[in-house]
PDB file of C-alpha atoms in Angstrom:
ATOM      1  CA  MET A   1     -22.975  17.454  -2.730  1.00 37.00           C
ATOM      2  CA  ARG A   2     -24.275  14.295  -4.718  1.00 35.00           C
ATOM      3  CA  ALA A   3     -20.931  12.672  -3.443  1.00 37.00           C
ATOM      4  CA  VAL A   4     -21.156  13.315   0.351  1.00 36.00           C
ATOM      5  CA  VAL A   5     -25.140  12.517   0.010  1.00 35.00           C
ATOM      6  CA  LEU A   6     -24.692   9.208  -1.820  1.00 34.00           C
ATOM      7  CA  VAL A   7     -21.618   9.606   0.981  1.00 35.00           C
ATOM      8  CA  ALA A   8     -24.353   9.694   3.321  1.00 38.00           C
ATOM      9  CA  ALA A   9     -26.476   6.598   1.924  1.00 40.00           C
ATOM     10  CA  ALA A  10     -24.189   4.049   2.257  1.00 40.00           C
ATOM     11  CA  ALA A  11     -23.527   4.701   6.199  1.00 40.00           C
ATOM     12  CA  VAL A  12     -26.799   4.364   6.610  1.00 38.00           C
ATOM     13  CA  CYS A  13     -26.944   0.996   4.890  1.00 39.00           C
ATOM     14  CA  THR A  14     -24.253  -0.605   6.104  1.00 37.00           C
ATOM     15  CA  GLY A  15     -21.249  -0.340   8.939  1.00 39.00           C
ATOM     16  CA  GLY A  16     -23.902  -2.170  11.476  1.00 40.00           C
ATOM     17  CA  CYS A  17     -25.231  -5.294   9.542  1.00 38.00           C
ATOM     18  CA  GLY A  18     -26.730  -6.118  13.877  1.00 35.00           C
ATOM     19  CA  ALA A  19     -29.300  -4.082  12.338  1.00 34.00           C
ATOM     20  CA  CYS A  20     -30.473  -5.973  10.015  1.00 34.00           C
ATOM     21  CA  GLU A  21     -32.410  -9.068   9.574  1.00 34.00           C
ATOM     22  CA  PRO A  22     -34.261 -10.387   6.160  1.00 34.00           C
ATOM     23  CA  SER A  23     -36.701 -12.943   6.165  1.00 35.00           C
ATOM     24  CA  PRO A  24     -36.241 -16.030   7.652  1.00 36.00           C
ATOM     25  CA  PRO A  25     -33.487 -19.123   5.842  1.00 36.00           C
ATOM     26  CA  GLN A  26     -35.247 -21.139   4.199  1.00 34.00           C
ATOM     27  CA  GLY A  27     -34.086 -25.227   4.386  1.00 34.00           C
ATOM     28  CA  ASN A  28     -35.147 -28.870   5.430  1.00 31.00           C
ATOM     29  CA  ASP A  29     -33.250 -29.841   7.542  1.00 39.00           C
ATOM     30  CA  GLY A  30     -34.554 -31.405  11.337  1.00 36.00           C
ATOM     31  CA  ALA A  31     -32.178 -28.813  12.696  1.00 39.00           C
ATOM     32  CA  ALA A  32     -34.011 -25.978  10.675  1.00 38.00           C
ATOM     33  CA  ALA A  33     -37.798 -27.608  11.467  1.00 35.00           C
ATOM     34  CA  SER A  34     -37.129 -27.165  15.366  1.00 39.00           C
ATOM     35  CA  GLY A  35     -35.414 -23.979  15.378  1.00 40.00           C
ATOM     36  CA  ALA A  36     -38.634 -22.737  13.647  1.00 38.00           C
ATOM     37  CA  ALA A  37     -41.177 -25.058  15.717  1.00 37.00           C
ATOM     38  CA  ALA A  38     -39.695 -23.986  19.102  1.00 39.00           C
ATOM     39  CA  THR A  39     -39.407 -20.144  17.678  1.00 37.00           C
ATOM     40  CA  ALA A  40     -43.825 -20.531  16.923  1.00 36.00           C
ATOM     41  CA  SER A  41     -43.581 -22.055  19.931  1.00 38.00           C
ATOM     42  CA  ALA A  42     -41.981 -19.610  22.191  1.00 39.00           C
ATOM     43  CA  PRO A  43     -42.745 -16.543  23.954  1.00 40.00           C
ATOM     44  CA  PRO A  44     -42.846 -13.069  21.826  1.00 43.00           C
ATOM     45  CA  PRO A  45     -39.631 -12.265  20.961  1.00 45.00           C
ATOM     46  CA  PRO A  46     -37.066  -8.849  20.996  1.00 50.00           C
ATOM     47  CA  ILE A  47     -37.588  -5.876  17.431  1.00 48.00           C
ATOM     48  CA  ASP A  48     -35.012  -7.177  15.070  1.00 47.00           C
ATOM     49  CA  SER A  49     -37.974  -6.615  12.127  1.00 37.00           C
ATOM     50  CA  ALA A  50     -38.560  -3.298  13.603  1.00 37.00           C
ATOM     51  CA  ARG A  51     -34.497  -2.755  12.925  1.00 46.00           C
ATOM     52  CA  ALA A  52     -33.932  -2.036   9.441  1.00 43.00           C
ATOM     53  CA  HIS A  53     -34.612  -2.645   5.662  1.00 39.00           C
ATOM     54  CA  PRO A  54     -33.262  -6.419   5.803  1.00 42.00           C
ATOM     55  CA  PRO A  55     -30.476  -6.771   3.081  1.00 50.00           C
ATOM     56  CA  ALA A  56     -29.582  -9.142   0.568  1.00 53.00           C
ATOM     57  CA  GLN A  57     -30.954 -12.600   2.527  1.00 65.00           C
ATOM     58  CA  ARG A  58     -28.587 -13.785   4.913  1.00 74.00           C
ATOM     59  CA  LEU A  59     -28.359 -17.239   6.218  1.00 84.00           C
ATOM     60  CA  ALA A  60     -28.449 -18.157  10.232  1.00 89.00           C
ATOM     61  CA  CYS A  61     -25.697 -19.006  12.521  1.00 93.00           C
ATOM     62  CA  ARG A  62     -25.045 -22.826  13.662  1.00 94.00           C
ATOM     63  CA  SER A  63     -23.619 -24.653  16.635  1.00 95.00           C
ATOM     64  CA  ILE A  64     -20.792 -26.055  15.770  1.00 96.00           C
ATOM     65  CA  ALA A  65     -20.400 -27.693  19.754  1.00 96.00           C
ATOM     66  CA  VAL A  66     -21.915 -27.503  22.507  1.00 97.00           C
ATOM     67  CA  GLU A  67     -22.345 -29.371  26.359  1.00 97.00           C
ATOM     68  CA  GLY A  68     -24.544 -29.741  28.958  1.00 96.00           C
ATOM     69  CA  ASP A  69     -28.057 -27.811  29.018  1.00 96.00           C
ATOM     70  CA  VAL A  70     -28.434 -25.700  26.320  1.00 96.00           C
ATOM     71  CA  HIS A  71     -31.921 -24.886  24.928  1.00 94.00           C
ATOM     72  CA  VAL A  72     -34.208 -22.866  23.220  1.00 92.00           C
ATOM     73  CA  GLU A  73     -37.082 -20.486  25.544  1.00 88.00           C
ATOM     74  CA  THR A  74     -40.327 -21.213  24.565  1.00 79.00           C
ATOM     75  CA  THR A  75     -44.086 -21.837  26.441  1.00 67.00           C
ATOM     76  CA  VAL A  76     -44.234 -24.205  29.270  1.00 65.00           C
ATOM     77  CA  ASP A  77     -46.849 -26.681  26.988  1.00 63.00           C
ATOM     78  CA  ALA A  78     -43.848 -26.324  23.944  1.00 59.00           C
ATOM     79  CA  GLY A  79     -41.705 -29.191  26.154  1.00 66.00           C
ATOM     80  CA  VAL A  80     -37.641 -28.750  26.108  1.00 79.00           C
ATOM     81  CA  VAL A  81     -35.950 -28.075  22.613  1.00 88.00           C
ATOM     82  CA  PRO A  82     -32.546 -28.356  23.027  1.00 92.00           C
ATOM     83  CA  LEU A  83     -29.884 -26.911  20.536  1.00 93.00           C
ATOM     84  CA  LEU A  84     -28.277 -29.139  18.370  1.00 92.00           C
ATOM     85  CA  ILE A  85     -24.428 -29.874  17.468  1.00 92.00           C
ATOM     86  CA  GLU A  86     -25.249 -28.681  14.183  1.00 92.00           C
ATOM     87  CA  GLY A  87     -28.001 -27.112  14.264  1.00 91.00           C
ATOM     88  CA  LEU A  88     -29.112 -23.097  13.260  1.00 92.00           C
ATOM     89  CA  VAL A  89     -29.257 -21.460  16.231  1.00 93.00           C
ATOM     90  CA  PRO A  90     -31.968 -19.548  16.429  1.00 89.00           C
ATOM     91  CA  THR A  91     -31.850 -15.447  15.320  1.00 81.00           C
ATOM     92  CA  GLU A  92     -35.084 -14.889  17.255  1.00 81.00           C
ATOM     93  CA  GLY A  93     -35.521 -15.741  20.944  1.00 83.00           C
ATOM     94  CA  TRP A  94     -33.281 -16.399  24.178  1.00 93.00           C
ATOM     95  CA  LEU A  95     -31.560 -19.486  23.848  1.00 95.00           C
ATOM     96  CA  ALA A  96     -31.375 -20.785  28.180  1.00 96.00           C
ATOM     97  CA  LEU A  97     -27.938 -22.218  29.182  1.00 97.00           C
ATOM     98  CA  GLY A  98     -27.950 -24.276  32.796  1.00 96.00           C
ATOM     99  CA  LYS A  99     -24.594 -24.320  35.008  1.00 96.00           C
ATOM    100  CA  GLY A 100     -21.715 -25.639  33.265  1.00 96.00           C
ATOM    101  CA  ALA A 101     -23.270 -25.200  29.755  1.00 97.00           C
ATOM    102  CA  LYS A 102     -21.646 -23.907  26.911  1.00 97.00           C
ATOM    103  CA  PHE A 103     -22.251 -23.781  23.163  1.00 97.00           C
ATOM    104  CA  VAL A 104     -19.786 -22.591  20.000  1.00 97.00           C
ATOM    105  CA  ALA A 105     -21.835 -20.118  17.747  1.00 96.00           C
ATOM    106  CA  LYS A 106     -20.387 -19.787  14.095  1.00 94.00           C
ATOM    107  CA  ASP A 107     -21.209 -17.277  10.924  1.00 90.00           C
ATOM    108  CA  PRO A 108     -21.767 -19.022   7.928  1.00 87.00           C
ATOM    109  CA  ARG A 109     -20.689 -15.819   5.894  1.00 85.00           C
ATOM    110  CA  THR A 110     -17.939 -14.504   8.032  1.00 86.00           C
ATOM    111  CA  THR A 111     -16.524 -17.576   9.560  1.00 89.00           C
ATOM    112  CA  ARG A 112     -16.016 -15.530  12.925  1.00 91.00           C
ATOM    113  CA  GLU A 113     -16.952 -18.314  15.560  1.00 93.00           C
ATOM    114  CA  THR A 114     -18.562 -17.126  19.790  1.00 95.00           C
ATOM    115  CA  THR A 115     -19.246 -19.070  22.262  1.00 97.00           C
ATOM    116  CA  PHE A 116     -21.812 -18.703  25.242  1.00 98.00           C
ATOM    117  CA  ARG A 117     -21.841 -20.057  28.796  1.00 98.00           C
ATOM    118  CA  GLY A 118     -23.626 -20.894  30.862  1.00 96.00           C
ATOM    119  CA  PRO A 119     -25.707 -20.831  33.289  1.00 97.00           C
ATOM    120  CA  GLY A 120     -26.796 -17.715  31.840  1.00 96.00           C
ATOM    121  CA  ARG A 121     -29.405 -16.094  28.447  1.00 96.00           C
ATOM    122  CA  VAL A 122     -28.532 -15.208  25.525  1.00 97.00           C
ATOM    123  CA  ARG A 123     -28.876 -14.828  21.302  1.00 95.00           C
ATOM    124  CA  ALA A 124     -26.553 -15.251  19.110  1.00 94.00           C
ATOM    125  CA  CYS A 125     -26.029 -13.786  15.682  1.00 91.00           C
ATOM    126  CA  VAL A 126     -29.075 -11.476  16.191  1.00 92.00           C
ATOM    127  CA  GLY A 127     -30.843 -10.268  12.433  1.00 86.00           C
ATOM    128  CA  TYR A 128     -28.803 -13.201  11.167  1.00 88.00           C
ATOM    129  CA  ALA A 129     -25.565 -11.204  12.350  1.00 85.00           C
ATOM    130  CA  GLU A 130     -21.937 -10.924  13.966  1.00 90.00           C
ATOM    131  CA  GLU A 131     -24.508  -9.585  17.045  1.00 94.00           C
ATOM    132  CA  SER A 132     -24.954 -11.806  20.706  1.00 96.00           C
ATOM    133  CA  TRP A 133     -26.177 -10.568  23.167  1.00 97.00           C
ATOM    134  CA  ILE A 134     -25.637 -10.860  27.181  1.00 98.00           C
ATOM    135  CA  GLY A 135     -28.995 -11.027  29.555  1.00 96.00           C
ATOM    136  CA  ALA A 136     -27.051 -12.997  32.231  1.00 97.00           C
ATOM    137  CA  GLY A 137     -24.292 -15.623  31.815  1.00 98.00           C
ATOM    138  CA  GLY A 138     -20.257 -15.753  29.329  1.00 98.00           C
ATOM    139  CA  PHE A 139     -19.267 -14.752  26.415  1.00 98.00           C
ATOM    140  CA  ASP A 140     -16.133 -15.401  24.922  1.00 96.00           C
ATOM    141  CA  SER A 141     -14.377 -14.061  20.999  1.00 92.00           C
ATOM    142  CA  THR A 142     -11.607 -17.134  19.644  1.00 85.00           C
ATOM    143  CA  MET A 143      -9.490 -14.666  18.024  1.00 73.00           C
ATOM    144  CA  GLY A 144      -8.415 -15.797  13.997  1.00 65.00           C
ATOM    145  CA  SER A 145     -12.541 -16.845  13.479  1.00 59.00           C
ATOM    146  CA  GLY A 146     -13.657 -14.633  10.259  1.00 57.00           C
ATOM    147  CA  GLU A 147     -12.259 -11.378  11.342  1.00 59.00           C
ATOM    148  CA  SER A 148     -11.954  -9.184   7.627  1.00 59.00           C
ATOM    149  CA  PRO A 149     -10.789  -5.040   7.640  1.00 58.00           C
ATOM    150  CA  GLY A 150     -14.469  -3.051   8.861  1.00 62.00           C
ATOM    151  CA  ALA A 151     -16.442  -6.346  10.585  1.00 78.00           C
ATOM    152  CA  GLU A 152     -17.068  -6.353  14.321  1.00 89.00           C
ATOM    153  CA  GLU A 153     -19.295  -8.400  16.393  1.00 92.00           C
ATOM    154  CA  TRP A 154     -21.698  -6.092  19.114  1.00 96.00           C
ATOM    155  CA  VAL A 155     -22.165  -7.708  22.237  1.00 97.00           C
ATOM    156  CA  VAL A 156     -24.695  -6.657  23.862  1.00 98.00           C
ATOM    157  CA  THR A 157     -25.477  -6.212  27.721  1.00 98.00           C
ATOM    158  CA  PRO A 158     -27.828  -4.332  29.989  1.00 97.00           C
ATOM    159  CA  LEU A 159     -25.560  -2.609  30.925  1.00 97.00           C
ATOM    160  CA  ALA A 160     -23.388  -1.852  27.788  1.00 97.00           C
ATOM    161  CA  VAL A 161     -22.106  -2.995  24.404  1.00 97.00           C
ATOM    162  CA  ILE A 162     -18.688  -3.964  23.192  1.00 96.00           C
ATOM    163  CA  ARG A 163     -18.132  -3.719  19.939  1.00 94.00           C
ATOM    164  CA  TYR A 164     -14.673  -5.793  18.195  1.00 91.00           C
ATOM    165  CA  ALA A 165     -13.450  -6.194  14.713  1.00 88.00           C
ATOM    166  CA  ALA A 166     -10.230  -9.207  16.152  1.00 84.00           C
ATOM    167  CA  ALA A 167      -9.331  -9.295  19.713  1.00 87.00           C
ATOM    168  CA  LYS A 168      -9.304 -11.875  22.153  1.00 90.00           C
ATOM    169  CA  LEU A 169     -12.993 -10.658  24.333  1.00 93.00           C
ATOM    170  CA  SER A 170     -14.968 -12.558  27.556  1.00 96.00           C
ATOM    171  CA  VAL A 171     -17.298 -10.787  28.798  1.00 97.00           C
ATOM    172  CA  ASP A 172     -19.743 -12.366  31.930  1.00 98.00           C
ATOM    173  CA  VAL A 173     -23.052 -10.871  33.124  1.00 97.00           C
ATOM    174  CA  ARG A 174     -24.116 -11.067  36.326  1.00 94.00           C
ATOM    175  CA  PRO A 175     -27.049  -9.939  38.694  1.00 86.00           C
ATOM    176  CA  LYS A 176     -24.636  -6.958  40.262  1.00 90.00           C
ATOM    177  CA  GLU A 177     -21.458  -6.263  37.906  1.00 95.00           C
ATOM    178  CA  GLU A 178     -20.871  -6.479  34.205  1.00 97.00           C
ATOM    179  CA  THR A 179     -16.577  -7.949  33.202  1.00 96.00           C
ATOM    180  CA  LEU A 180     -15.291  -7.476  30.424  1.00 95.00           C
ATOM    181  CA  SER A 181     -11.481  -8.393  29.862  1.00 93.00           C
ATOM    182  CA  VAL A 182      -9.937  -7.948  26.668  1.00 91.00           C
ATOM    183  CA  THR A 183      -6.595  -9.620  25.877  1.00 83.00           C
ATOM    184  CA  GLY A 184      -4.392 -10.779  22.972  1.00 74.00           C
ATOM    185  CA  GLY A 185      -3.502  -7.616  21.600  1.00 72.00           C
ATOM    186  CA  GLY A 186      -6.630  -6.808  20.171  1.00 83.00           C
ATOM    187  CA  VAL A 187      -9.234  -3.801  20.973  1.00 88.00           C
ATOM    188  CA  ALA A 188     -12.156  -3.094  21.794  1.00 91.00           C
ATOM    189  CA  PHE A 189     -14.791  -0.203  22.841  1.00 93.00           C
ATOM    190  CA  LEU A 190     -17.322   0.508  25.128  1.00 95.00           C
ATOM    191  CA  TRP A 191     -20.651   2.152  25.355  1.00 96.00           C
ATOM    192  CA  LEU A 192     -21.994   2.981  28.301  1.00 95.00           C
ATOM    193  CA  GLY A 193     -25.812   2.816  29.149  1.00 91.00           C
ATOM    194  CA  ASP A 194     -26.775   6.334  31.906  1.00 91.00           C
ATOM    195  CA  ASP A 195     -27.319   4.227  33.858  1.00 94.00           C
ATOM    196  CA  ALA A 196     -23.845   2.430  34.294  1.00 95.00           C
ATOM    197  CA  ARG A 197     -21.078   2.644  36.135  1.00 93.00           C
ATOM    198  CA  PHE A 198     -17.514   2.267  34.906  1.00 88.00           C
ATOM    199  CA  ARG A 199     -14.241   1.126  36.806  1.00 90.00           C
ATOM    200  CA  LEU A 200     -10.699   0.036  35.204  1.00 85.00           C
ATOM    201  CA  VAL A 201      -9.173  -3.870  37.121  1.00 83.00           C
ATOM    202  CA  ASN A 202      -5.714  -3.054  35.055  1.00 77.00           C
ATOM    203  CA  GLY A 203      -4.715  -2.730  32.044  1.00 67.00           C
ATOM    204  CA  GLY A 204      -4.989   0.059  29.458  1.00 65.00           C
ATOM    205  CA  ALA A 205      -8.551   1.800  28.866  1.00 61.00           C
ATOM    206  CA  SER A 206      -9.096   6.096  29.325  1.00 60.00           C
ATOM    207  CA  GLU A 207     -12.223   7.437  30.715  1.00 59.00           C
ATOM    208  CA  LYS A 208     -11.814   9.813  27.599  1.00 59.00           C
ATOM    209  CA  LYS A 209     -14.646   8.477  24.873  1.00 70.00           C
ATOM    210  CA  ASP A 210     -13.657   8.658  21.745  1.00 71.00           C
ATOM    211  CA  GLU A 211     -17.044   9.837  19.554  1.00 85.00           C
ATOM    212  CA  GLY A 212     -18.741   8.242  22.370  1.00 90.00           C
ATOM    213  CA  TRP A 213     -16.739   5.355  22.433  1.00 94.00           C
ATOM    214  CA  ILE A 214     -14.315   3.649  26.274  1.00 92.00           C
ATOM    215  CA  ARG A 215     -11.521   2.154  23.887  1.00 90.00           C
ATOM    216  CA  LEU A 216     -10.047  -1.249  26.443  1.00 89.00           C
ATOM    217  CA  ASP A 217      -6.710  -1.811  24.938  1.00 85.00           C
ATOM    218  CA  GLY A 218      -5.687  -5.157  26.515  1.00 82.00           C
ATOM    219  CA  SER A 219      -7.910  -3.767  29.315  1.00 84.00           C
ATOM    220  CA  ALA A 220     -10.423  -6.095  32.351  1.00 90.00           C
ATOM    221  CA  VAL A 221     -12.586  -3.865  33.012  1.00 93.00           C
ATOM    222  CA  SER A 222     -15.862  -3.947  35.179  1.00 95.00           C
ATOM    223  CA  VAL A 223     -19.479  -1.975  35.075  1.00 96.00           C
ATOM    224  CA  THR A 224     -21.809  -1.798  37.872  1.00 96.00           C
ATOM    225  CA  PRO A 225     -25.208  -0.226  38.193  1.00 94.00           C
ATOM    226  CA  ALA A 226     -25.561   3.283  39.019  1.00 90.00           C
ATOM    227  CA  SER A 227     -28.864   2.255  40.750  1.00 86.00           C
ATOM    228  CA  GLY A 228     -30.829  -0.508  41.517  1.00 85.00           C
ATOM    229  CA  THR A 229     -30.462  -3.570  38.899  1.00 88.00           C
ATOM    230  CA  PRO A 230     -31.333  -2.911  35.121  1.00 93.00           C
ATOM    231  CA  ASP A 231     -33.890  -5.497  35.155  1.00 92.00           C
ATOM    232  CA  THR A 232     -37.311  -2.942  36.397  1.00 94.00           C
ATOM    233  CA  LEU A 233     -39.854  -1.167  34.650  1.00 96.00           C
ATOM    234  CA  ASP A 234     -37.915   2.022  34.789  1.00 95.00           C
ATOM    235  CA  ALA A 235     -34.251   1.594  34.235  1.00 96.00           C
ATOM    236  CA  ALA A 236     -36.168  -0.073  30.215  1.00 97.00           C
ATOM    237  CA  ARG A 237     -37.925   2.826  30.186  1.00 97.00           C
ATOM    238  CA  GLY A 238     -34.429   4.821  31.040  1.00 96.00           C
ATOM    239  CA  ALA A 239     -32.777   2.979  28.290  1.00 97.00           C
ATOM    240  CA  LEU A 240     -35.952   3.285  25.579  1.00 97.00           C
ATOM    241  CA  ASP A 241     -35.526   7.049  26.669  1.00 97.00           C
ATOM    242  CA  ARG A 242     -31.791   7.870  25.108  1.00 97.00           C
ATOM    243  CA  CYS A 243     -32.441   5.434  22.842  1.00 97.00           C
ATOM    244  CA  SER A 244     -34.835   7.193  21.361  1.00 97.00           C
ATOM    245  CA  THR A 245     -33.123  10.821  21.997  1.00 97.00           C
ATOM    246  CA  LEU A 246     -30.325   9.187  19.901  1.00 96.00           C
ATOM    247  CA  ALA A 247     -32.858   7.740  16.867  1.00 97.00           C
ATOM    248  CA  LYS A 248     -34.424  11.327  16.477  1.00 96.00           C
ATOM    249  CA  SER A 249     -30.837  13.450  16.313  1.00 95.00           C
ATOM    250  CA  THR A 250     -30.096  10.471  13.846  1.00 95.00           C
ATOM    251  CA  ARG A 251     -33.107  11.442  11.404  1.00 94.00           C
ATOM    252  CA  GLU A 252     -32.031  14.721  11.728  1.00 92.00           C
ATOM    253  CA  LEU A 253     -28.715  14.377  10.571  1.00 92.00           C
ATOM    254  CA  THR A 254     -29.872  12.054   7.955  1.00 91.00           C
ATOM    255  CA  SER A 255     -33.041  13.922   6.735  1.00 89.00           C
ATOM    256  CA  THR A 256     -31.072  16.801   6.092  1.00 87.00           C
ATOM    257  CA  LEU A 257     -27.822  14.721   4.273  1.00 86.00           C
ATOM    258  CA  MET A 258     -30.467  12.984   1.455  1.00 85.00           C
ATOM    259  CA  ALA A 259     -31.376  17.158   1.086  1.00 83.00           C
ATOM    260  CA  GLY A 260     -28.988  17.428  -0.635  1.00 80.00           C
ATOM    261  CA  GLY A 261     -27.144  20.509   2.751  1.00 68.00           C
ATOM    262  CA  ALA A 262     -25.077  19.016   4.061  1.00 70.00           C
ATOM    263  CA  ASP A 263     -20.723  18.954   4.839  1.00 81.00           C
ATOM    264  CA  ALA A 264     -18.642  16.655   5.860  1.00 84.00           C
ATOM    265  CA  ALA A 265     -18.695  17.843   9.043  1.00 87.00           C
ATOM    266  CA  VAL A 266     -22.601  16.460   8.418  1.00 86.00           C
ATOM    267  CA  VAL A 267     -21.605  13.380   7.208  1.00 87.00           C
ATOM    268  CA  THR A 268     -19.320  12.303  10.018  1.00 90.00           C
ATOM    269  CA  GLN A 269     -21.861  13.081  12.841  1.00 91.00           C
ATOM    270  CA  GLN A 270     -24.971  11.490  11.836  1.00 90.00           C
ATOM    271  CA  VAL A 271     -23.098   8.400  10.985  1.00 92.00           C
ATOM    272  CA  THR A 272     -21.358   8.968  14.948  1.00 94.00           C
ATOM    273  CA  SER A 273     -24.949   9.458  15.713  1.00 94.00           C
ATOM    274  CA  ARG A 274     -26.277   6.728  13.964  1.00 95.00           C
ATOM    275  CA  ARG A 275     -23.522   3.794  15.653  1.00 95.00           C
ATOM    276  CA  LEU A 276     -24.838   5.598  19.327  1.00 96.00           C
ATOM    277  CA  ALA A 277     -28.250   5.470  18.569  1.00 97.00           C
ATOM    278  CA  ARG A 278     -27.758   1.511  17.147  1.00 96.00           C
ATOM    279  CA  ALA A 279     -26.460   0.947  20.962  1.00 97.00           C
ATOM    280  CA  ALA A 280     -28.940   2.141  22.687  1.00 97.00           C
ATOM    281  CA  CYS A 281     -31.462   1.679  21.663  1.00 97.00           C
ATOM    282  CA  ASP A 282     -30.104  -2.289  21.749  1.00 97.00           C
ATOM    283  CA  VAL A 283     -29.891  -2.043  25.229  1.00 97.00           C
ATOM    284  CA  ALA A 284     -33.688  -0.979  25.273  1.00 97.00           C
ATOM    285  CA  ASN A 285     -34.726  -4.027  23.567  1.00 96.00           C
ATOM    286  CA  LEU A 286     -32.497  -6.534  25.801  1.00 96.00           C
ATOM    287  CA  ARG A 287     -34.109  -4.910  28.545  1.00 96.00           C
ATOM    288  CA  ILE A 288     -37.532  -4.872  26.912  1.00 96.00           C
ATOM    289  CA  SER A 289     -37.599  -7.906  26.343  1.00 92.00           C
ATOM    290  CA  ALA A 290     -36.297  -9.012  29.311  1.00 90.00           C
ATOM    291  CA  LEU A 291     -39.648  -8.027  31.411  1.00 93.00           C
ATOM    292  CA  PRO A 292     -43.031 -10.274  31.931  1.00 91.00           C
ATOM    293  CA  PRO A 293     -45.190  -8.683  30.233  1.00 90.00           C
ATOM    294  CA  SER A 294     -47.641  -6.767  30.665  1.00 94.00           C
ATOM    295  CA  GLU A 295     -49.212  -3.704  29.426  1.00 95.00           C
ATOM    296  CA  ALA A 296     -47.094  -0.844  30.354  1.00 95.00           C
ATOM    297  CA  SER A 297     -43.927  -3.246  28.891  1.00 95.00           C
ATOM    298  CA  MET A 298     -45.603  -3.498  25.622  1.00 95.00           C
ATOM    299  CA  GLY A 299     -46.029  -0.255  25.266  1.00 96.00           C
ATOM    300  CA  LEU A 300     -42.040   0.681  26.061  1.00 97.00           C
ATOM    301  CA  ALA A 301     -41.690  -2.389  22.700  1.00 96.00           C
ATOM    302  CA  LYS A 302     -43.843  -0.571  20.953  1.00 96.00           C
ATOM    303  CA  SER A 303     -41.957   2.829  21.400  1.00 97.00           C
ATOM    304  CA  LEU A 304     -38.575   0.746  20.670  1.00 97.00           C
ATOM    305  CA  VAL A 305     -40.347   0.008  17.189  1.00 96.00           C
ATOM    306  CA  GLU A 306     -40.645   3.542  16.328  1.00 96.00           C
ATOM    307  CA  ALA A 307     -37.072   4.923  17.727  1.00 96.00           C
ATOM    308  CA  ASN A 308     -35.307   2.364  15.514  1.00 95.00           C
ATOM    309  CA  ALA A 309     -37.583   3.440  13.216  1.00 94.00           C
ATOM    310  CA  ALA A 310     -36.288   7.171  13.321  1.00 94.00           C
ATOM    311  CA  TRP A 311     -32.331   5.816  13.376  1.00 94.00           C
ATOM    312  CA  THR A 312     -32.501   3.377  10.154  1.00 91.00           C
ATOM    313  CA  THR A 313     -34.664   4.572   7.896  1.00 82.00           C
ATOM    314  CA  ILE A 314     -33.646   6.622   4.790  1.00 72.00           C
ATOM    315  CA  GLY A 315     -36.341   8.061   2.977  1.00 57.00           C
ATOM    316  CA  PRO A 316     -38.499  10.679   4.685  1.00 55.00           C
TER     317      PRO A 316
END
């Protein structure tokens, strides 16, 4: 049984690096200083620090190509802070891209490259990991860069989460529709929010879910809201409810494992539940961080901190 517990503990600490955030990297080059100043002046960032216990320190991604207007979102009096070529990509806060603008982020650990297209609002390398948030705009993966067994990139949108290890993935997020396409022989997996609808445009995809995820194999799909849009307080509250439910289930399964009263089936359930909780809480986080500041949105943010702690905590 000790082996089962050790496996479970390892599963909690791995397989979801995008949920981990260490202390910010140290550095004194101009790009790092600009990024730090922009983050300090920016509106309150998404709640990454509450998501998991930090692993060994990681380096932030760098922008290896920038075209057009790409800048860090800051307060009005902070001015415009452009993203510079070979500059550090902020791991907290959002980047705004003008029409026709784009930039390429490169992970210093895996060398994975991801492209972001405007007009849009995005976050790259969230939590110093292979995770991207697309509030609006476009995303493209680059096959052959930084791909290794078990290393997945997660792409979070207002309606869904897509994860892949090696695939040519393109994502476009618009107010009333998100389109996702996988080409080049790769495979990706799609998780949908409760208020999202899925439609196959072409290629191979199945409505059947594998542990809560839809397999996309050479597919193009459309994801739309079941009603309204995901940028409202009610939509954020609904996403948080699902996040909290899955986080609670994960915490209960983890407690069972750590107490030594579980078999291999419970180990599998815990790993599956934790992955689903991460996806649901990522969507909730994205939606909440897009809301204008208010007492209600601050209340949701506080509840999100608690939910994130529930699914990431190993001990009691």
